[in-house]
Coordinates of C-alpha atoms in Angstrom, one line a residue:
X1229 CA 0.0 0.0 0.0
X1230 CA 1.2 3.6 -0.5
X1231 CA -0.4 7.1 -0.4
X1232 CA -2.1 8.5 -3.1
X1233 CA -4.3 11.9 -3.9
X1234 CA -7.3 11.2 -5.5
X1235 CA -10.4 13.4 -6.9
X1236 CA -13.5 11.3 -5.7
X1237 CA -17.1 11.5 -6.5
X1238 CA -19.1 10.9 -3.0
X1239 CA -22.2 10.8 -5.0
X1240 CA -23.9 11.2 -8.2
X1241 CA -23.1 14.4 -9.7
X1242 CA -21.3 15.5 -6.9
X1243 CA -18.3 17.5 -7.2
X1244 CA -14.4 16.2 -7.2
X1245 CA -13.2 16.4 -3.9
X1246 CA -9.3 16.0 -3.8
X1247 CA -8.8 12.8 -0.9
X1248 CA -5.7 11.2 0.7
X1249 CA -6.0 7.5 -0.5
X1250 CA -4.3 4.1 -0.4
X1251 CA -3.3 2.6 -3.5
X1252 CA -2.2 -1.2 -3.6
X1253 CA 1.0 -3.0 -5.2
X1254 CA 0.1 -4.1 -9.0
X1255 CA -0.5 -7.4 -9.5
X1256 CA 1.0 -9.9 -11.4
X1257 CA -0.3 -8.4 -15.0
X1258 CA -0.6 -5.0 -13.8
X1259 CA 1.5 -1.8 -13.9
X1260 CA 2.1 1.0 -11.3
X1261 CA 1.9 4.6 -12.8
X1262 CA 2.8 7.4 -11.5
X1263 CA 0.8 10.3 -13.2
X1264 CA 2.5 13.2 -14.9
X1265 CA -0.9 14.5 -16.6
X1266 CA -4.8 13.4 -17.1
X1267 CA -6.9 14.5 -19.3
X1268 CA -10.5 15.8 -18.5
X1269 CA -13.0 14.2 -21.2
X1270 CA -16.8 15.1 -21.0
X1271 CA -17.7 11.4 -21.1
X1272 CA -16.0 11.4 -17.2
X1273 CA -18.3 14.3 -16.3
X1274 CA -21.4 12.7 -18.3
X1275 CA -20.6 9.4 -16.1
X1276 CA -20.0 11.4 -13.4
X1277 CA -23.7 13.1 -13.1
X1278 CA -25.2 9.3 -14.1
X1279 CA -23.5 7.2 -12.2
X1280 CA -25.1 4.2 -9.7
X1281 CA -25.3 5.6 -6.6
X1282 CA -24.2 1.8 -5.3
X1283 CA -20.9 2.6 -6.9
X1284 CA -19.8 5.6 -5.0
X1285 CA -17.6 7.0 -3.7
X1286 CA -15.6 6.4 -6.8
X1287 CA -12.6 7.9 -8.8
X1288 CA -13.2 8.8 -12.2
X1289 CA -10.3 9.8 -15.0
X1290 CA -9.4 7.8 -18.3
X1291 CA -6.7 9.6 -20.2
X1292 CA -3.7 9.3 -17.7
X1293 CA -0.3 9.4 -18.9
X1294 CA 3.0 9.2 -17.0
X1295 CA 5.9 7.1 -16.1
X1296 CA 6.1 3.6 -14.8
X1297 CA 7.2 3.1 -10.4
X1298 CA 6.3 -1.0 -10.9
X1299 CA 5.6 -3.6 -12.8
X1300 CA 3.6 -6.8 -11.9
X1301 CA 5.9 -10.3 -12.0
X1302 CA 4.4 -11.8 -15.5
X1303 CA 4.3 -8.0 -17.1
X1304 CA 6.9 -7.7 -20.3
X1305 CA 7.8 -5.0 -22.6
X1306 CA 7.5 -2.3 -19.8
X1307 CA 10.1 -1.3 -17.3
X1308 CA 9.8 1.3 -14.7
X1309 CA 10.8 4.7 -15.6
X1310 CA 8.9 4.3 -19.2
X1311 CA 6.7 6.9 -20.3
X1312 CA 3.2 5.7 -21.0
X1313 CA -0.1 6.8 -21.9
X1314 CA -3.0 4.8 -20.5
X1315 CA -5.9 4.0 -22.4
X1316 CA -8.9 1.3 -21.7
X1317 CA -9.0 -1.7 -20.7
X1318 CA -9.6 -5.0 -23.0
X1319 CA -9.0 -8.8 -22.2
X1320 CA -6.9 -9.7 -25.5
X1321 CA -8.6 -13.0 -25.9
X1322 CA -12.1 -12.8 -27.1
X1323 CA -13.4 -12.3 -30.6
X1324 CA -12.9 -8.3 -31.3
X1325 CA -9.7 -8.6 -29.4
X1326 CA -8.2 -10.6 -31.7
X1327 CA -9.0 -9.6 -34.5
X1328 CA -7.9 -5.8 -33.9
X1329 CA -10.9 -4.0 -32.2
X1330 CA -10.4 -4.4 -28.6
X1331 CA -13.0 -1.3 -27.9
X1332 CA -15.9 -3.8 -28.6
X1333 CA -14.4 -6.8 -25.9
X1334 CA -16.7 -9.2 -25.2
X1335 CA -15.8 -8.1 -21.2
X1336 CA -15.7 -4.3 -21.8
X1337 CA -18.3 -3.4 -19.4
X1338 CA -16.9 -5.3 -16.5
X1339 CA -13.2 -4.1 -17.3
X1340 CA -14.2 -0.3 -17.9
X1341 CA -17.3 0.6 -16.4
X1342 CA -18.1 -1.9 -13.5
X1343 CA -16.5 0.1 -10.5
X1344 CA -13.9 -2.3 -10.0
X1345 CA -11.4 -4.9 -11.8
X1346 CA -13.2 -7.2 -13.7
X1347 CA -13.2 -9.7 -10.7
X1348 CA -15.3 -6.3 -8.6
X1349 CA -12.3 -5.6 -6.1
X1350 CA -10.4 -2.4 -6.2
X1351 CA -6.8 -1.4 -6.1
X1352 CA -7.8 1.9 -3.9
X1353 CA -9.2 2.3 -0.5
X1354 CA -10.3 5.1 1.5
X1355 CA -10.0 5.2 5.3
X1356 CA -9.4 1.6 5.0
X1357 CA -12.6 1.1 3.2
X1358 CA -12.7 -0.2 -0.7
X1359 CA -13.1 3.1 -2.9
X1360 CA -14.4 2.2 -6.3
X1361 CA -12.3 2.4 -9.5
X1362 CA -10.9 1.2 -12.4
X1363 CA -12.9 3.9 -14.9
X1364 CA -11.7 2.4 -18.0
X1365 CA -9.1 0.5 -16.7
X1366 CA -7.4 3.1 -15.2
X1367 CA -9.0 6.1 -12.9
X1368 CA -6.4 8.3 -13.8
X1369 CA -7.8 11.3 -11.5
X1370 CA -5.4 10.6 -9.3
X1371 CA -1.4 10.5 -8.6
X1372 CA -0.9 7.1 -9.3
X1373 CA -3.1 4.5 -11.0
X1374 CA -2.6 0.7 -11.3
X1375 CA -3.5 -0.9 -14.6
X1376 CA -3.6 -3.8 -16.7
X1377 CA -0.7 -4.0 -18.9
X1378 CA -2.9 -4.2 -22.0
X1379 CA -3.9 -0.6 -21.0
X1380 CA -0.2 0.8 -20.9
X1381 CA 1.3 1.8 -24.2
X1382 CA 4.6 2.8 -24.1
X1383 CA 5.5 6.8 -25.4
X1384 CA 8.9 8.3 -26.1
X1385 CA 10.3 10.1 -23.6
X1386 CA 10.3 13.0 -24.9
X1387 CA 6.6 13.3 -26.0
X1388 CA 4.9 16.2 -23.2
X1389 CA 3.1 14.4 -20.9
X1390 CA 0.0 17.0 -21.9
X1391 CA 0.2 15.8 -25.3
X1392 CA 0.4 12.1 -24.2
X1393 CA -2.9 12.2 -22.2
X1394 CA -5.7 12.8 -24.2
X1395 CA -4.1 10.6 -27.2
X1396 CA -5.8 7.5 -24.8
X1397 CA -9.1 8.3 -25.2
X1398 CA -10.3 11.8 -27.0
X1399 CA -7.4 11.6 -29.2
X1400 CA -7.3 8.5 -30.7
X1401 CA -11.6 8.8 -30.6
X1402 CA -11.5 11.3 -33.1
X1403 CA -8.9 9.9 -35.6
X1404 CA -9.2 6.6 -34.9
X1405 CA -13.2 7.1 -36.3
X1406 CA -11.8 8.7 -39.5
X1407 CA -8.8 6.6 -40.5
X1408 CA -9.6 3.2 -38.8
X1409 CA -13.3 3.2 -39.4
X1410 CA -14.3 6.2 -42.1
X1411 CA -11.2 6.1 -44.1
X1412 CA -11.8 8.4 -46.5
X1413 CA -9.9 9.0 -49.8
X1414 CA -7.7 12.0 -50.3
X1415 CA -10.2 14.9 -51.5
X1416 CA -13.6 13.3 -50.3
X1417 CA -15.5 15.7 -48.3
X1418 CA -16.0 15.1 -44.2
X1419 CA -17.9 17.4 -41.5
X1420 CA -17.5 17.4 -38.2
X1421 CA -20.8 18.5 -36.0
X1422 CA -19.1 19.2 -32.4
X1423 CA -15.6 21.5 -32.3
X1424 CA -14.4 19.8 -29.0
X1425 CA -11.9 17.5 -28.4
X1426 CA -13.4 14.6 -30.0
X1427 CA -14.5 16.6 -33.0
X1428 CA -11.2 18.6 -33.6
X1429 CA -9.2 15.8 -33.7
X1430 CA -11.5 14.2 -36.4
X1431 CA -10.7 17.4 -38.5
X1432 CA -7.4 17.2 -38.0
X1433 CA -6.9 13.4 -38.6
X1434 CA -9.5 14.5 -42.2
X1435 CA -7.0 17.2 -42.8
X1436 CA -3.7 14.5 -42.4
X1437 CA -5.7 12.0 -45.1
X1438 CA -6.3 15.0 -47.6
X1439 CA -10.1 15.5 -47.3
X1440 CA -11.0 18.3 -49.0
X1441 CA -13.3 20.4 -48.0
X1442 CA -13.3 19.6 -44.1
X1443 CA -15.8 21.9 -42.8
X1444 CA -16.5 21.7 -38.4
X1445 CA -19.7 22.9 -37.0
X1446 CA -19.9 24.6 -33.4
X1447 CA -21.6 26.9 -31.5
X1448 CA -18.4 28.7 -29.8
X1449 CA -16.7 31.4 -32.3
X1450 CA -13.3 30.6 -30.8
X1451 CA -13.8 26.6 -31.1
X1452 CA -14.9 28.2 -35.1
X1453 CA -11.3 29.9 -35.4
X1454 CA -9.2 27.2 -34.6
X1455 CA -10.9 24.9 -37.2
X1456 CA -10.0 26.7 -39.5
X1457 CA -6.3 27.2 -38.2
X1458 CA -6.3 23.5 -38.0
X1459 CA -7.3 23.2 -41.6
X1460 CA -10.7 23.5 -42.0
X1461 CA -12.4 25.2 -45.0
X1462 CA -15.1 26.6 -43.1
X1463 CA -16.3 26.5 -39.9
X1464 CA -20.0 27.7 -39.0
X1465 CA -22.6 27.7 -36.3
X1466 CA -25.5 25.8 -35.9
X1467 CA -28.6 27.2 -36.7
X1468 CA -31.8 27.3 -39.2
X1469 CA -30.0 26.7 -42.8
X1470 CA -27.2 24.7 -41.6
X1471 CA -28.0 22.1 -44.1
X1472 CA -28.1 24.0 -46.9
X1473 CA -25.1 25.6 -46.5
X1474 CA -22.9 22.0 -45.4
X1475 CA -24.6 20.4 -48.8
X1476 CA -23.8 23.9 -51.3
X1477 CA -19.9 23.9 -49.5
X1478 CA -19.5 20.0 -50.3
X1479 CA -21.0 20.1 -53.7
X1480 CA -24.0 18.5 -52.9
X1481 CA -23.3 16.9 -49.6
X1482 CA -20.7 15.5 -47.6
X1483 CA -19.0 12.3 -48.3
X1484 CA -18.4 11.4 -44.3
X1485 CA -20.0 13.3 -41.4
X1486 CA -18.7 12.6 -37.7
X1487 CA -21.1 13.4 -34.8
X1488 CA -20.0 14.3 -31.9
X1489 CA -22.3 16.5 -30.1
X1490 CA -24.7 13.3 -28.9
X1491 CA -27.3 15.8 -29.8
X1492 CA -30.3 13.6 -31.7
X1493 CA -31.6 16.7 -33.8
X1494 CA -28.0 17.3 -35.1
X1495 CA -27.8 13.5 -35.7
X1496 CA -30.8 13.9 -37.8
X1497 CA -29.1 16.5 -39.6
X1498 CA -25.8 14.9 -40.2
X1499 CA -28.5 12.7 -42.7
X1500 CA -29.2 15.6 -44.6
X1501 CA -26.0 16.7 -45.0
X1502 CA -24.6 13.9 -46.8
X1503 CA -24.8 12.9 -50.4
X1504 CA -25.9 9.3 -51.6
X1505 CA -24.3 5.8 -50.5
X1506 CA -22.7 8.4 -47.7
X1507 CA -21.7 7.5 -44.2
X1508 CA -22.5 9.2 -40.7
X1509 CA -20.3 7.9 -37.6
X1510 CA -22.3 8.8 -33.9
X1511 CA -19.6 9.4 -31.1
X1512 CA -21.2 11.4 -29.1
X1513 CA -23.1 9.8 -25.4
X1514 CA -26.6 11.1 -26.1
X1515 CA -30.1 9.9 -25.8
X1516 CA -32.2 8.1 -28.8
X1517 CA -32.1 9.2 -32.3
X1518 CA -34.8 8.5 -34.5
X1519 CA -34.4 8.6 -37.9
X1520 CA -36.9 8.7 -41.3
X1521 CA -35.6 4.8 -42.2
X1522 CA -37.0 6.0 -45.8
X1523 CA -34.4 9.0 -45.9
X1524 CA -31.8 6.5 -44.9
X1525 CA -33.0 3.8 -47.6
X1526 CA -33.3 6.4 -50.3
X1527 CA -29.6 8.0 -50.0
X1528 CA -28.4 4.5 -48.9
X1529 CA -26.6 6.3 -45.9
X1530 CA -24.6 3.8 -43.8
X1531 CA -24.6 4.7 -40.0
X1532 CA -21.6 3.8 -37.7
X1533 CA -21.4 3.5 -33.8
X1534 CA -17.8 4.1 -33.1
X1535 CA -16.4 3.8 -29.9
X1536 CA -12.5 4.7 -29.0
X1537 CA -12.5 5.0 -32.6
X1538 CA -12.2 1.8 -32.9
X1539 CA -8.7 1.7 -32.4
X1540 CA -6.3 -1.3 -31.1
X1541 CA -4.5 1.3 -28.8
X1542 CA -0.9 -0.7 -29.4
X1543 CA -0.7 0.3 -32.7
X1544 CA -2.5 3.6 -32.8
X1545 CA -1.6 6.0 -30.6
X1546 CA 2.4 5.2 -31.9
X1547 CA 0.5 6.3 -35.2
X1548 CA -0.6 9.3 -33.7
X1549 CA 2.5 10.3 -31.6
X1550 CA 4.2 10.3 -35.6
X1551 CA 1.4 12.1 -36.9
X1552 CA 2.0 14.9 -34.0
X1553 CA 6.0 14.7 -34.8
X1554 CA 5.5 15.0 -38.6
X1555 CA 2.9 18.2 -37.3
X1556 CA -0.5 16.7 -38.9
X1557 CA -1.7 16.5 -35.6
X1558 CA -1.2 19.2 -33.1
X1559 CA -2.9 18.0 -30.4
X1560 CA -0.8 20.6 -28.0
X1561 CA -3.1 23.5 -29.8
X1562 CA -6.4 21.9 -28.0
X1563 CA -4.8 21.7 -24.7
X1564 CA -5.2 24.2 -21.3
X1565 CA -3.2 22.9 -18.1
X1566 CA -4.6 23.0 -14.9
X1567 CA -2.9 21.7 -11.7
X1568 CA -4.5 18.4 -10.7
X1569 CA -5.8 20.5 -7.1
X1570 CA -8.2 22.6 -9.3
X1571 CA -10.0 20.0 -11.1
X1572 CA -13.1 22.1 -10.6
X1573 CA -12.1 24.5 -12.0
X1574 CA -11.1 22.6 -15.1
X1575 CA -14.3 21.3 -15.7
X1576 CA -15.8 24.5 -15.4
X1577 CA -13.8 25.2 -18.3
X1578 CA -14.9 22.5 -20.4
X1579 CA -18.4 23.3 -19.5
X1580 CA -18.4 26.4 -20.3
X1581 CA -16.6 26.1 -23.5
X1582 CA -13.9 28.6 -22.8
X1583 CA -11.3 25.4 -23.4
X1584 CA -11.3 22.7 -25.8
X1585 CA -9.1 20.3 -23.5
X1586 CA -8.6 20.4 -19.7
X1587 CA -5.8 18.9 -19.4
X1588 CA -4.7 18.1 -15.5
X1589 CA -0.7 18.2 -14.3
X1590 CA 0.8 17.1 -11.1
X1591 CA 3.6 18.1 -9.3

């Protein structure tokens, strides 16, 4: 056991509250991280507000990154003092894991969202009480976090830790969706609907394959501007005509359209943006979407549910940390630091859209 600082949710919806805890020693297959950064991802704070109330208190966090203090017995190709960036948990074993797309593990709810290990005990405690954890694989709101090596993927060293972070989850969301699942052809036309984290790194993944137009969608002027720094033709807000105007810049309507809002009427409007035999991928955690099955039929849209971008985490995020080195992804230009003691106040930021990425740091 060892000391730990943790942000912990006493309740549903209830605010971070920075705790001493007790952390365990990894076992056999697992890996002891030190945390040098987290990112803050609205799916924590949607989970967060929705969350069993059986499950609390509970520590929430998925896109840690840091270096390595141990390793389990049985763990190989990691060392302590490796950089890492920590992503979510699969088994390696079952059907989707072996054939590439671990995000869709036959045991992903038990590994990711159960409260717990897959087995329902806990590596943290709190005033020598079990404290729930293990928020996709990792519950990385805290110093250290003890993982399964599957969810450890080793990053060079010199790679900034508030770079590394969101690569685990947003990141590799975004651009996994268009170049593992989308894969569009250099000068088809994508939109994004949703200028966050999620949605800016889909533009920015469109703009590395060559789409052309790339056009984002968002409320927030600022969120606007940097789309377009980041490569976007146009960027415009939502609002009566929207349509219109995505099908007249596209020549007729988009080729791809990524959704990541979770917002049904803007789901139903990512159909009418795209041109025949088109496809629409739905990222965003939202309620139900009903669709016109006859607009679908008639434009032979294909609709994709993507989750982590379906991405085997081992081989992407490398992908992406070359992508950021060669510059066709600068993640760093999404990114606002706060220490790890004012998480509040960095999802405050995200909520109010005055950042793009919280990103955490610790000391």
């Amino acid at each position: 056991m060892r000391r730990v600082r943790a942000a912990v949710a006493e309740a549903p919806g209830a605010p971070f509250t920075v705790r001493d805890a007790e952390i365990q020693d990894p076992r056999p297959y697992e890996v002891l991280v030190r945390m040098s950064a987290v990112g803050v991802c609205h799916t924590d704070l949607t989970m967060r507000d929705t969350w069993p109330r059986r499950l609390t208190p509970m520590v929430f966090g998925h896109e840690g990154a840091g270096r390595v203090e141990a390793v389990g017995a049985e763990v190989t190709g990691l060392a302590p003092g490796d950089q890492v960036c920590l992503t979510f948990a699969s088994c390696g074993g079952c059907e989707q894991c072996a054939a590439g797309h671990p995000a869709y593990c036959h045991t992903a709810r038990a590994r990711n969202l159960s409260g717990g290990r897959d087995d329902g005990t806990t590596p943290l405690s709190l005033d020598g009480t079990p404290l729930h954890a293990g928020f996709f694989g990792q519950s990385s709101f805290a110093t250290h976090a003890v993982v399964h090596e599957r969810g450890v993927v080793k990053v060079p060293a010199g790679l900034p830790p508030a770079v590394a972070a969101p690569l685990g989850c947003g990141g590799q969301t975004g651009a996994g969706t268009v170049l593992n699942r989308l894969r569009p052809g250099p000068g088809s036309s994508l939109v994004v609907l949703g200028a966050g984290g999620v949605g800016l790194s889909a533009l920015m993944a469109a703009v590395a394959a060559g789409c052309d137009p790339v056009v984002a969608v968002d409320p927030v002027a600022s969120r606007r501007e940097l789309a377009v720094e980041l490569g976007a033709k146009a960027a415009l807000a939502p609002g009566d005509g929207l349509v219109a105007a995505l099908r007249d810049l596209t020549g007729g309507g988009a080729h791809h359209v990524v959704e990541t809002t979770g917002r049904p009427e803007m789901a139903r409007r990512a159909v009418g943006a795209l041109r025949p035999r088109g496809a629409l991928a739905l990222l965003g955690l939202g309620g139900e979407v009903t669709f016109d099955v006859m607009d679908l039929l008639a434009k032979g849209v294909r609709v994709h549910g993507v989750i982590e971008g379906d991405s085997d985490p081992g081989r992407f995020i490398p992908e992406l940390v070359g992508l950021y080195d060669r510059g066709l992804f600068p993640i760093d230009r999404l990114v606002t630091t706060f220490p790890f003691e004012d998480i509040e106040a960095a999802v405050a930021a995200m909520r109010d859209g005055s950042v793009v990425k919280s990103v955490l740091t610790f000391t």
